[in-house]
Amino acid sequence: MKRIAFVFIFIVLSAIALSNTANAQCAMCSVNAEQSVKNGNTQGKGLNSGILYLLSIPYLLITGIGVLWYVKYRKKSVSYGQNN
């Protein structure tokens, strides 16, 4: 189990270290962001906050499922140890 966790962490850290940054937006989003910065509006902040909000939801769901799976797996392991 420790070896699998080590390999997984190694792959994740390697992917983060070797990834290239991408600056891509749809045409409407990039025009909106550029115009809001030039005019001094705060629409760009709202756009960035919305993007971060939409980005965080899948990560929170995956983390929650992982925690539930770990807790359930841990309870099964402990109950098997007590029956022996």
mmCIF file with all atom_site columns, C-alpha atoms in Angstrom, residues 5-47:
data_model
loop_
_atom_site.group_PDB
_atom_site.id
_atom_site.type_symbol
_atom_site.label_atom_id
_atom_site.label_alt_id
_atom_site.label_comp_id
_atom_site.label_asym_id
_atom_site.label_entity_id
_atom_site.label_seq_id
_atom_site.pdbx_PDB_ins_code
_atom_site.Cartn_x
_atom_site.Cartn_y
_atom_site.Cartn_z
_atom_site.occupancy
_atom_site.B_iso_or_equiv
_atom_site.pdbx_formal_charge
_atom_site.auth_seq_id
_atom_site.auth_comp_id
_atom_site.auth_asym_id
_atom_site.auth_atom_id
_atom_site.pdbx_PDB_model_num
ATOM 1  C CA . ALA A 1 5  ? 0.917   5.748  -2.492  1.00 0.00 ? 5  ALA A CA 1
ATOM 2  C CA . PHE A 1 6  ? 4.568   6.631  -3.147  1.00 0.00 ? 6  PHE A CA 1
ATOM 3  C CA . VAL A 1 7  ? 4.213   5.973  -6.888  1.00 0.00 ? 7  VAL A CA 1
ATOM 4  C CA . PHE A 1 8  ? 0.994   7.995  -7.040  1.00 0.00 ? 8  PHE A CA 1
ATOM 5  C CA . ILE A 1 9  ? 2.542   10.966 -5.213  1.00 0.00 ? 9  ILE A CA 1
ATOM 6  C CA . PHE A 1 10 ? 5.619   10.763 -7.446  1.00 0.00 ? 10 PHE A CA 1
ATOM 7  C CA . ILE A 1 11 ? 3.491   10.827 -10.606 1.00 0.00 ? 11 ILE A CA 1
ATOM 8  C CA . VAL A 1 12 ? 1.419   13.779 -9.369  1.00 0.00 ? 12 VAL A CA 1
ATOM 9  C CA . LEU A 1 13 ? 4.472   15.802 -8.366  1.00 0.00 ? 13 LEU A CA 1
ATOM 10 C CA . SER A 1 14 ? 6.191   14.995 -11.667 1.00 0.00 ? 14 SER A CA 1
ATOM 11 C CA . ALA A 1 15 ? 3.143   16.103 -13.625 1.00 0.00 ? 15 ALA A CA 1
ATOM 12 C CA . ILE A 1 16 ? 2.994   19.377 -11.694 1.00 0.00 ? 16 ILE A CA 1
ATOM 13 C CA . ALA A 1 17 ? 6.717   20.054 -12.074 1.00 0.00 ? 17 ALA A CA 1
ATOM 14 C CA . LEU A 1 18 ? 6.817   19.307 -15.795 1.00 0.00 ? 18 LEU A CA 1
ATOM 15 C CA . SER A 1 19 ? 3.582   20.978 -16.853 1.00 0.00 ? 19 SER A CA 1
ATOM 16 C CA . ASN A 1 20 ? 3.566   24.030 -19.085 1.00 0.00 ? 20 ASN A CA 1
ATOM 17 C CA . THR A 1 21 ? 1.338   26.953 -18.307 1.00 0.00 ? 21 THR A CA 1
ATOM 18 C CA . ALA A 1 22 ? -1.454  27.555 -20.784 1.00 0.00 ? 22 ALA A CA 1
ATOM 19 C CA . ASN A 1 23 ? -3.065  30.925 -21.281 1.00 0.00 ? 23 ASN A CA 1
ATOM 20 C CA . ALA A 1 24 ? -6.196  30.171 -23.236 1.00 0.00 ? 24 ALA A CA 1
ATOM 21 C CA . GLN A 1 25 ? -9.642  31.681 -23.139 1.00 0.00 ? 25 GLN A CA 1
ATOM 22 C CA . CYS A 1 26 ? -12.560 31.834 -25.466 1.00 0.00 ? 26 CYS A CA 1
ATOM 23 C CA . ALA A 1 27 ? -12.789 34.948 -27.618 1.00 0.00 ? 27 ALA A CA 1
ATOM 24 C CA . MET A 1 28 ? -15.617 36.511 -25.624 1.00 0.00 ? 28 MET A CA 1
ATOM 25 C CA . CYS A 1 29 ? -13.922 35.962 -22.258 1.00 0.00 ? 29 CYS A CA 1
ATOM 26 C CA . SER A 1 30 ? -10.598 37.396 -23.390 1.00 0.00 ? 30 SER A CA 1
ATOM 27 C CA . VAL A 1 31 ? -12.242 40.504 -24.903 1.00 0.00 ? 31 VAL A CA 1
ATOM 28 C CA . ASN A 1 32 ? -14.325 41.021 -21.761 1.00 0.00 ? 32 ASN A CA 1
ATOM 29 C CA . ALA A 1 33 ? -11.293 40.680 -19.503 1.00 0.00 ? 33 ALA A CA 1
ATOM 30 C CA . GLU A 1 34 ? -9.142  43.022 -21.613 1.00 0.00 ? 34 GLU A CA 1
ATOM 31 C CA . GLN A 1 35 ? -11.818 45.700 -21.822 1.00 0.00 ? 35 GLN A CA 1
ATOM 32 C CA . SER A 1 36 ? -12.551 45.602 -18.099 1.00 0.00 ? 36 SER A CA 1
ATOM 33 C CA . VAL A 1 37 ? -8.892  46.100 -17.249 1.00 0.00 ? 37 VAL A CA 1
ATOM 34 C CA . LYS A 1 38 ? -8.537  49.015 -19.689 1.00 0.00 ? 38 LYS A CA 1
ATOM 35 C CA . ASN A 1 39 ? -11.683 50.761 -18.437 1.00 0.00 ? 39 ASN A CA 1
ATOM 36 C CA . GLY A 1 40 ? -10.906 50.229 -14.757 1.00 0.00 ? 40 GLY A CA 1
ATOM 37 C CA . ASN A 1 41 ? -13.994 48.108 -14.123 1.00 0.00 ? 41 ASN A CA 1
ATOM 38 C CA . THR A 1 42 ? -14.095 45.221 -11.665 1.00 0.00 ? 42 THR A CA 1
ATOM 39 C CA . GLN A 1 43 ? -15.719 42.785 -14.093 1.00 0.00 ? 43 GLN A CA 1
ATOM 40 C CA . GLY A 1 44 ? -12.412 40.983 -14.482 1.00 0.00 ? 44 GLY A CA 1
ATOM 41 C CA . LYS A 1 45 ? -12.376 40.141 -10.776 1.00 0.00 ? 45 LYS A CA 1
ATOM 42 C CA . GLY A 1 46 ? -15.865 38.696 -11.016 1.00 0.00 ? 46 GLY A CA 1
ATOM 43 C CA . LEU A 1 47 ? -14.902 36.660 -14.057 1.00 0.00 ? 47 LEU A CA 1
#
